[in-house]
Short mmCIF file of C-alpha atoms in Angstrom, two decimals:
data_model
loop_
_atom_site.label_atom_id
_atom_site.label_comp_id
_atom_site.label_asym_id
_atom_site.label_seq_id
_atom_site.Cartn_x
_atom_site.Cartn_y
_atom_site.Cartn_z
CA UNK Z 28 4.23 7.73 22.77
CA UNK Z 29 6.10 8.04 19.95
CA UNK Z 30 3.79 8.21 16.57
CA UNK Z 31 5.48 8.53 13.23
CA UNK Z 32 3.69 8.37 10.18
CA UNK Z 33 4.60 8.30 6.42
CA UNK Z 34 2.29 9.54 3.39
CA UNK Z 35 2.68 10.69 0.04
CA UNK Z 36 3.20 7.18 -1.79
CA UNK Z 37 1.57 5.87 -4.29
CA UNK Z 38 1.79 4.73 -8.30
CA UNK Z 39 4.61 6.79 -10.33
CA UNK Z 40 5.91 6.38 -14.11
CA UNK Z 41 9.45 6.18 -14.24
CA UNK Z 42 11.30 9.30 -14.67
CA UNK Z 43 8.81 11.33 -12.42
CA UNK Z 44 8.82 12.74 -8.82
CA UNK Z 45 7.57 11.97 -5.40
CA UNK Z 46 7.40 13.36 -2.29
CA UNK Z 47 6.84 11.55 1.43
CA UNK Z 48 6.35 13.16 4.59
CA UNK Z 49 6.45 11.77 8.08
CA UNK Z 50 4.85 13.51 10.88
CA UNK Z 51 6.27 12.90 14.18
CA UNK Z 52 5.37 13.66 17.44
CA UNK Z 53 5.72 11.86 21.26
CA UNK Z 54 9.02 13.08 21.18
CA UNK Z 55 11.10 16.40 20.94
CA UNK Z 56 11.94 15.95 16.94
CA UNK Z 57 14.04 19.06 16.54
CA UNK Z 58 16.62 17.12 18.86
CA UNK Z 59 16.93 14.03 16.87
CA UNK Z 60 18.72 13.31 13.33
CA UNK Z 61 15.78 11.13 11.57
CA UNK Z 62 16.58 8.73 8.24
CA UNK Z 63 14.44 7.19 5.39
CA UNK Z 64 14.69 3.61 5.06
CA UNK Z 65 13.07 1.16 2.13
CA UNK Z 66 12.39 -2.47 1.21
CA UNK Z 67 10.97 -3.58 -1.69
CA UNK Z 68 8.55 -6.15 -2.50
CA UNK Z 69 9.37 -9.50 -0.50
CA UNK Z 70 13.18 -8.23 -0.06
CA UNK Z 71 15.38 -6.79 2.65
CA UNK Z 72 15.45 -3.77 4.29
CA UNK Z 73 17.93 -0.88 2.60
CA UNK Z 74 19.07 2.28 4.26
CA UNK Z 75 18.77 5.29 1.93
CA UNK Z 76 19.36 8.97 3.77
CA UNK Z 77 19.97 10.93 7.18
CA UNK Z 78 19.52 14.06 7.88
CA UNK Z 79 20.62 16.34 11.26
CA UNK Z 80 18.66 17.37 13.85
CA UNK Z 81 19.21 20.79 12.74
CA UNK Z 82 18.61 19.90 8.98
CA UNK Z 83 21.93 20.87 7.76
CA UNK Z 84 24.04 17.50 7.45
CA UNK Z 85 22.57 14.97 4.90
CA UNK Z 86 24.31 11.70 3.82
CA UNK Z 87 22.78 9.46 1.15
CA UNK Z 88 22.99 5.78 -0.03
CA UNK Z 89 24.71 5.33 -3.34
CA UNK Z 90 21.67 4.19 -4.79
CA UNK Z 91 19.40 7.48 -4.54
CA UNK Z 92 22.66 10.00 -4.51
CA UNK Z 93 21.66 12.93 -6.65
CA UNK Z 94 18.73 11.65 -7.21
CA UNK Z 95 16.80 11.89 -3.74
CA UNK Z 96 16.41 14.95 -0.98
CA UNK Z 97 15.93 14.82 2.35
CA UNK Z 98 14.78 17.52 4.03
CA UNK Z 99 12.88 18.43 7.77
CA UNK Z 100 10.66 21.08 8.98
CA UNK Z 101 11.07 20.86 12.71
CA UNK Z 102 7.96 23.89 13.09
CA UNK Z 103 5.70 21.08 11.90
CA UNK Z 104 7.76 18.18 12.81
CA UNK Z 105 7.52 16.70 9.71
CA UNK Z 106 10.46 14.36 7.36
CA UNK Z 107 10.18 14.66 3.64
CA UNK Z 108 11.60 12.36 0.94
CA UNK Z 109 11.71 14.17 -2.61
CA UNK Z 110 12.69 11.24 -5.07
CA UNK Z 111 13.52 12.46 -8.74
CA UNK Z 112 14.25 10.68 -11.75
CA UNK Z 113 12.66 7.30 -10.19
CA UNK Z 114 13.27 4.00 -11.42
CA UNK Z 115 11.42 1.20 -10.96
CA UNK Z 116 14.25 -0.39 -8.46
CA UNK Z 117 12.60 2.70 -6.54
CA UNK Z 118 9.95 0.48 -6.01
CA UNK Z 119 9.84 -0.44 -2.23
CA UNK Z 120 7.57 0.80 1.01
CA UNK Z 121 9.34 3.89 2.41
CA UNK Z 122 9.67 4.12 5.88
CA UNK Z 123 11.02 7.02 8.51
CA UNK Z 124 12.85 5.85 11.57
CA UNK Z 125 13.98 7.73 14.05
CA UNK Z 126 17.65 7.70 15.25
CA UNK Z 127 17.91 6.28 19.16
CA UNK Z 128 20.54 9.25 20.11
CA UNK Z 129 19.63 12.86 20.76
CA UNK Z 130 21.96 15.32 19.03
CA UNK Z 131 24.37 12.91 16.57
CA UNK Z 132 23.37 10.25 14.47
CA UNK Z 133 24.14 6.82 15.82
CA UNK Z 134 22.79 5.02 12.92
CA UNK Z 135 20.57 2.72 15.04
CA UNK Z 136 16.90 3.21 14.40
CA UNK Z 137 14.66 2.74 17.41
CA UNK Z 138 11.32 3.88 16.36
CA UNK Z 139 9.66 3.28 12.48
CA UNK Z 140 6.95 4.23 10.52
CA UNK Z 141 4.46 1.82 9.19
CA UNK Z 142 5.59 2.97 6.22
CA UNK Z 143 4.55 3.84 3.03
CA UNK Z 144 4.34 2.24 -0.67
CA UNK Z 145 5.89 3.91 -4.04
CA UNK Z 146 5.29 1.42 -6.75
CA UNK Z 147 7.74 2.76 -10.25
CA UNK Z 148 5.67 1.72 -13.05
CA UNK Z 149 4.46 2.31 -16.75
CA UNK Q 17 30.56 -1.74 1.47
CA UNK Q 18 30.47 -4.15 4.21
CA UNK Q 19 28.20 -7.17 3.32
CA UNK Q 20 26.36 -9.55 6.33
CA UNK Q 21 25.60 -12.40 5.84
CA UNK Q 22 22.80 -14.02 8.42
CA UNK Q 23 22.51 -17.98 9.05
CA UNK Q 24 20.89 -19.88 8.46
CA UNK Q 25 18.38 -18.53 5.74
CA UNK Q 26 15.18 -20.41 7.58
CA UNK Q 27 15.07 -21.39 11.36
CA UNK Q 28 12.43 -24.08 12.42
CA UNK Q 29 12.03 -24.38 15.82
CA UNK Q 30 9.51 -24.86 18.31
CA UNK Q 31 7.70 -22.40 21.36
CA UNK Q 32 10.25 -22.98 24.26
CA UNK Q 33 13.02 -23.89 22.40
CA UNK Q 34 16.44 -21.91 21.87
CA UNK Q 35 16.75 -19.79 19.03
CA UNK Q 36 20.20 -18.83 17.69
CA UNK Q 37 20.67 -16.76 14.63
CA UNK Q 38 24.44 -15.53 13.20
CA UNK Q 39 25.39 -12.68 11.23
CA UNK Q 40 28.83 -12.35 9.97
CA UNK Q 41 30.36 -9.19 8.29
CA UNK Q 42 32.91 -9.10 5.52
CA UNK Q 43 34.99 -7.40 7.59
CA UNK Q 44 35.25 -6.12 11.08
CA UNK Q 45 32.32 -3.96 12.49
CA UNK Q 46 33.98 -3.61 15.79
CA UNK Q 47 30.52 -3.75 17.99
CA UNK Q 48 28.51 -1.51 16.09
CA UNK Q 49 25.77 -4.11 15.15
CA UNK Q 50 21.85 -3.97 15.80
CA UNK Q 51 19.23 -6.40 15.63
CA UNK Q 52 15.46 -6.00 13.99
CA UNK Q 53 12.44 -8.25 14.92
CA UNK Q 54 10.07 -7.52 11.58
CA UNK Q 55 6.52 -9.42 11.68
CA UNK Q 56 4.28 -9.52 7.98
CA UNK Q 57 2.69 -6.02 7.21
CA UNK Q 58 4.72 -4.64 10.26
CA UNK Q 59 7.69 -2.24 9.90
CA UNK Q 60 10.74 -3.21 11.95
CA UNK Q 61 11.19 -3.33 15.81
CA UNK Q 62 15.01 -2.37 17.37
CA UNK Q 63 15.99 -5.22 19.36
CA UNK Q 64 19.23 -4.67 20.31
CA UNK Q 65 22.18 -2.12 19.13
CA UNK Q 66 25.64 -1.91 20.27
CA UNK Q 67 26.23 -5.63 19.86
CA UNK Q 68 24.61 -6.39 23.10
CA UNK Q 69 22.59 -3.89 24.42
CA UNK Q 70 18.99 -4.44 24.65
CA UNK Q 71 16.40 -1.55 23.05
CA UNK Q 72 13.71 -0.33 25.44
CA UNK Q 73 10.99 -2.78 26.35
CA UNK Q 74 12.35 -5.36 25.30
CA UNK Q 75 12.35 -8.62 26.53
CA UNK Q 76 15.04 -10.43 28.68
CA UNK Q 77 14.57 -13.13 26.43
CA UNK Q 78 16.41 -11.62 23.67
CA UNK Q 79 20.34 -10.96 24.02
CA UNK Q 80 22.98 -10.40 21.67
CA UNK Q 81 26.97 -11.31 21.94
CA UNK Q 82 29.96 -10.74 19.46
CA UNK Q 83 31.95 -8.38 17.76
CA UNK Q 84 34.61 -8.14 15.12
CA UNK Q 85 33.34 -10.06 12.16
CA UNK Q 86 30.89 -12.91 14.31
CA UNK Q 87 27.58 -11.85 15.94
CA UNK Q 88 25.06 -13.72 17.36
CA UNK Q 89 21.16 -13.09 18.28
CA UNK Q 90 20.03 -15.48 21.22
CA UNK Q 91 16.30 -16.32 22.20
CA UNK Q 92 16.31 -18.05 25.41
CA UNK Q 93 12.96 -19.75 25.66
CA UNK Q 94 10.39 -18.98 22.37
CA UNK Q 95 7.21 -17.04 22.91
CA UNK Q 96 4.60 -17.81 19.98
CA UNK Q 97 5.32 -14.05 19.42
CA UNK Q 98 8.78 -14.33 18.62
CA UNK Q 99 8.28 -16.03 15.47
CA UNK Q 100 9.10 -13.42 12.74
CA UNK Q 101 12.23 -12.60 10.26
CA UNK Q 102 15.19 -11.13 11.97
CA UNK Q 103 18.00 -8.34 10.39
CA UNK Q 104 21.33 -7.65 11.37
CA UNK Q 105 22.68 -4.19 10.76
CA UNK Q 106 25.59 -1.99 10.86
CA UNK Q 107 26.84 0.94 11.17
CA UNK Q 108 30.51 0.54 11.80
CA UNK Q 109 31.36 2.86 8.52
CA UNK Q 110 28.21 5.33 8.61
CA UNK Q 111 26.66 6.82 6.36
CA UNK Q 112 27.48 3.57 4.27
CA UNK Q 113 25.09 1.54 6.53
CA UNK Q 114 24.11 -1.88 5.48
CA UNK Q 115 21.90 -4.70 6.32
CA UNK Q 116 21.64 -8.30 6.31
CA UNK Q 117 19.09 -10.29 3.98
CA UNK Q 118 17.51 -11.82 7.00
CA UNK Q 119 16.66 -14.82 9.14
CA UNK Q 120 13.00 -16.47 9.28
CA UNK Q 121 12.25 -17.74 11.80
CA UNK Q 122 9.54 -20.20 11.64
CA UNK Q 123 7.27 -22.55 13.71
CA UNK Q 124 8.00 -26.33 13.45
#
């Protein structure tokens, strides 16, 4: 079955870095595009990057542009997350979710991460 | 950006009864709209994508009708189960994908 699952958050002073990872497997990951998605505290739910199944087409929210990376390693199966310059807006549980079509992104997520917490904080 | 906007904020209803939730976009999404189940502590569950098409395993129960600007989530007969929050999304104009703020759905 399909297993993802997020690690790497955690407490971080504003203007320092963080990276997540997701490990994947039950699935064939190389074939998928994957995205991060967060929500903070008690709020909605807010898309925030995509990358391609071949790791060469990323697309960001407005929020994290130039800020956050998203990159894959599809010999380990594993999504990372580097956030720079956080804020403590950043604050929110990070999940991965997996895109529902093989190949292109279809921007529907079918499979999620239990997620993981970043709290921004002095 | 496209905004939804879900109705109404808080749903009371009762196990067995009909559940109908709206989203509405600020402007047309054509019928690229999904549906999320999320339950406390859990991440979110795909319920339905393409307007109308139900994700895998879910339940009969659950169907989903609109397009344009109007979409509707239907539960046909509550489960205890089914009591949750509920998100519309969309992604008519990807990457700029967007969400709604949600629909609780609560026991009466």
């Amino acid at each position: 079955q399909v297993q993802l699952v997020e690690s790497g958050g955690g407490v971080v002073q504003p203007g320092r870095s963080l990276r997540l990872s997701c490990a994947a497997s039950g699935f064939t990951f190389s074939t998928y595009p994957m995205h991060w998605a967060r929500q903070a505290p008690g709020k909605g739910l807010e898309w925030v990057a995509v990358i391609s199944k071949d790791g060469r087409d990323k697309h960001y929210a407005d929020s994290v542009k130039g800020r956050f990376s998203i990159s894959r390693d599809n010999s380990k199966n594993t999504l990372y997350l580097q956030m720079n310059s956080l804020r403590p807006e950043d604050t929110a549980v990070y999940y991965c979710a997996k895109d529902i079509k093989v190949a292109a992104a279809d921007y529907y997520f079918d499979y999620w991460g239990q997620g993981t917490l970043v709290t921004v904080s002095s | 950006e496209i905004v939804l906007t879900q109705s109404p904020a808080t749903l009371s209803l009762s196990p067995g009864e009909r559940a109908t939730l709206s989203c509405r976009a600020s402007q047309s999404v054509s019928i690229y709209l999904a549906w999320y189940q999320q339950k406390p502590g859990q991440a979110p569950r795909l319920l339905i994508y393409g307007a109308s098409n139900r994700a895998t395993g879910i339940p009969a129960r659950f169907s989903g009708s609109g397009s344009g600007t109007d979409f509707t989530l239907t539960i046909s007969s509550l489960e205890p189960e089914d009591f949750a929050v509920y998100y519309c999304q969309q992604r008519s104009n990807w990457p700029l994908i967007t969400f709604g703020q949600g629909t609780r759905l609560e026991i009466k």
